[in-house]
XYZ file of C-alpha atoms in Angstrom:
179
model
C 22.202 -18.508 2.391
C 19.625 -16.060 1.131
C 20.439 -13.522 -1.381
C 19.607 -9.781 -1.134
C 18.832 -6.743 -3.411
C 20.169 -3.480 -2.154
C 17.910 -0.594 -2.491
C 18.234 3.235 -1.541
C 14.927 4.839 -0.512
C 14.112 8.084 1.461
C 17.970 8.451 1.804
C 18.308 5.143 3.569
C 19.830 1.941 2.244
C 18.288 -1.399 2.894
C 18.875 -5.113 1.709
C 15.767 -6.676 0.680
C 15.576 -10.494 0.531
C 15.141 -12.070 -2.856
C 11.822 -14.140 -2.896
C 11.089 -16.552 -5.766
C 8.061 -15.586 -7.549
C 8.385 -18.594 -9.943
C 11.127 -20.355 -11.599
C 12.272 -17.408 -13.755
C 11.695 -14.341 -11.591
C 12.372 -13.229 -7.977
C 10.948 -10.182 -6.214
C 12.728 -8.057 -3.546
C 10.674 -8.779 -0.449
C 10.017 -5.229 1.043
C 9.037 -5.759 4.703
C 8.468 -2.504 6.391
C 7.346 -3.960 9.756
C 9.807 -3.231 12.574
C 11.778 -0.566 10.421
C 10.562 2.426 12.188
C 13.290 4.859 10.585
C 12.239 3.606 7.186
C 8.610 4.055 7.889
C 9.039 7.672 9.282
C 11.304 8.699 6.399
C 9.236 7.162 3.545
C 6.073 8.508 5.016
C 7.536 11.987 5.172
C 8.812 11.740 1.571
C 5.342 10.523 0.270
C 3.537 13.232 1.889
C 5.747 15.732 0.257
C 4.559 14.257 -3.114
C 0.784 14.006 -2.174
C -1.692 16.543 -3.288
C -4.084 18.010 -0.561
C -6.282 15.231 0.908
C -8.864 14.477 3.674
C -8.271 10.760 4.536
C -5.872 7.895 3.931
C -7.111 4.439 3.017
C -4.858 1.255 2.925
C -5.485 -2.465 2.415
C -4.993 -4.604 5.438
C -1.444 -5.568 4.747
C 2.299 -4.421 5.099
C 1.198 -0.861 4.180
C -0.385 -0.199 7.627
C 2.736 1.100 9.240
C 3.107 3.606 6.356
C -0.536 4.730 6.429
C -0.346 5.159 10.298
C 2.787 7.338 10.107
C 1.450 9.326 7.198
C -1.666 9.762 9.310
C 0.334 11.033 12.422
C 2.602 13.284 10.483
C -0.221 14.836 8.577
C -2.820 14.849 11.258
C -5.366 13.207 8.967
C -7.386 9.893 9.737
C -6.693 6.711 7.960
C -8.912 3.765 7.301
C -7.895 0.149 6.828
C -9.841 -2.019 4.225
C -9.987 -5.173 6.199
C -9.574 -8.815 4.963
C -12.149 -10.301 6.979
C -15.481 -9.264 8.263
C -15.331 -8.132 12.025
C -17.889 -8.189 14.676
C -18.245 -4.398 14.886
C -19.167 -4.317 11.091
C -23.019 -3.959 10.807
C -23.423 -3.251 7.231
C -20.049 -4.322 5.369
C -19.169 -3.413 1.870
C -16.862 -5.953 -0.054
C -14.801 -6.341 -3.158
C -12.379 -9.189 -4.326
C -8.702 -9.028 -5.179
C -5.828 -11.219 -6.231
C -2.357 -9.996 -5.730
C 0.881 -11.561 -6.978
C 2.218 -11.893 -3.570
C -0.907 -13.781 -2.256
C -1.929 -17.273 -3.600
C -5.839 -16.994 -2.978
C -8.363 -14.514 -3.970
C -8.763 -12.136 -1.045
C -11.723 -9.943 0.022
C -11.441 -6.353 1.011
C -14.066 -5.102 3.348
C -15.096 -1.809 5.027
C -18.114 -1.187 7.081
C -20.471 1.343 5.857
C -20.197 3.470 9.091
C -16.521 3.948 8.175
C -17.138 4.280 4.407
C -19.751 6.859 4.816
C -17.096 9.158 6.402
C -15.337 9.017 2.929
C -18.460 10.223 1.177
C -17.437 13.383 -0.981
C -13.934 13.367 0.602
C -10.497 13.634 -0.942
C -8.726 10.280 -0.476
C -5.105 9.009 -0.861
C -4.694 5.197 -1.104
C -1.453 4.134 0.370
C 0.386 0.797 -0.245
C 3.828 -0.559 0.429
C 4.540 -1.744 -3.128
C 2.553 -1.400 -6.353
C 3.185 -4.312 -8.699
C 0.370 -5.400 -10.832
C -1.986 -2.904 -9.440
C -4.621 -5.407 -8.318
C -4.638 -4.501 -4.629
C -4.794 -0.849 -5.622
C -7.779 -1.337 -7.974
C -9.619 -3.142 -5.182
C -9.157 -0.514 -2.777
C -10.237 2.035 -5.358
C -13.478 0.047 -6.120
C -14.203 -0.251 -2.380
C -13.793 3.572 -1.769
C -15.656 4.495 -4.873
C -18.687 2.511 -3.634
C -18.809 5.358 -1.011
C -18.575 8.221 -3.458
C -14.997 9.242 -2.334
C -12.621 11.138 -4.486
C -9.378 9.507 -5.147
C -6.726 12.337 -5.545
C -3.614 10.046 -5.267
C -2.405 6.354 -5.250
C 1.003 6.026 -3.690
C 3.541 3.519 -2.478
C 7.080 3.320 -1.240
C 7.931 1.189 -4.273
C 6.615 0.705 -7.823
C 7.650 -2.785 -9.013
C 8.333 -3.918 -12.525
C 6.112 -2.222 -15.057
C 4.222 -0.272 -12.369
C 7.178 2.065 -12.386
C 6.117 3.238 -15.801
C 2.661 4.241 -14.656
C 1.921 7.986 -14.576
C -1.111 7.706 -12.238
C 0.700 6.695 -9.097
C 3.115 8.349 -6.630
C 6.228 6.305 -5.649
C 9.625 6.851 -4.126
C 11.647 4.366 -5.943
C 11.580 1.757 -8.713
C 11.904 -1.998 -7.702
C 12.820 -4.213 -10.526
C 11.744 -7.927 -11.063
C 14.839 -9.953 -10.644
C 15.199 -12.314 -13.651
C 17.159 -15.531 -12.907
C-alpha cells in the first residue's frame, strides 16, 4: 500500500505519493498531469508573484501544463526546451542537465528560430518543482545563449534546500521525507 504526503497549495489539498529517492530519503511525487483544477489555480497564483515578462520558457517535463496555463491566463507565448532534436529544428542549440528525478544525463534543445524570438526579451522560467536546480540551470544556460533576460524562475514547489533560495518564486515548500 503506497504512502502519501499531504500538501496544501493554491488553496487546494492533495495527497502526493511518496517515492523512494534512495534508502534514506523519499520525495513527494508531484504529478500535475490531469489535475486541471490544481493547474489553473497554481498558475494563477504564480502569475500574481511574477514580475512583468514577455515569454515563458519551460523544460519538456511535467511543468508543461503549468506553462501552458500561465500562457493562457497571461496571453504570453510559451516555449518548451525539448529533450530530443525534432525534424523541424534546422539549427538546434543544446545544453546538458542531470536532475535528481532522472537517472541519465539529459539534453535540452531549442531551435534557433524559436530561440531568436527570445533575444532581448524578458523571460520567466517555469518548472513544477525546483529541487537541486539542475534543470533550472540548464534552461537558464539555454535561453542565455539567445540573449534573453531572465526576470524570474518559478515553480509550484521548492523542495528541500531549494526552499531557502531567494532567487526563485514558488508557492509552497516540499520537504525531503527522511526514513
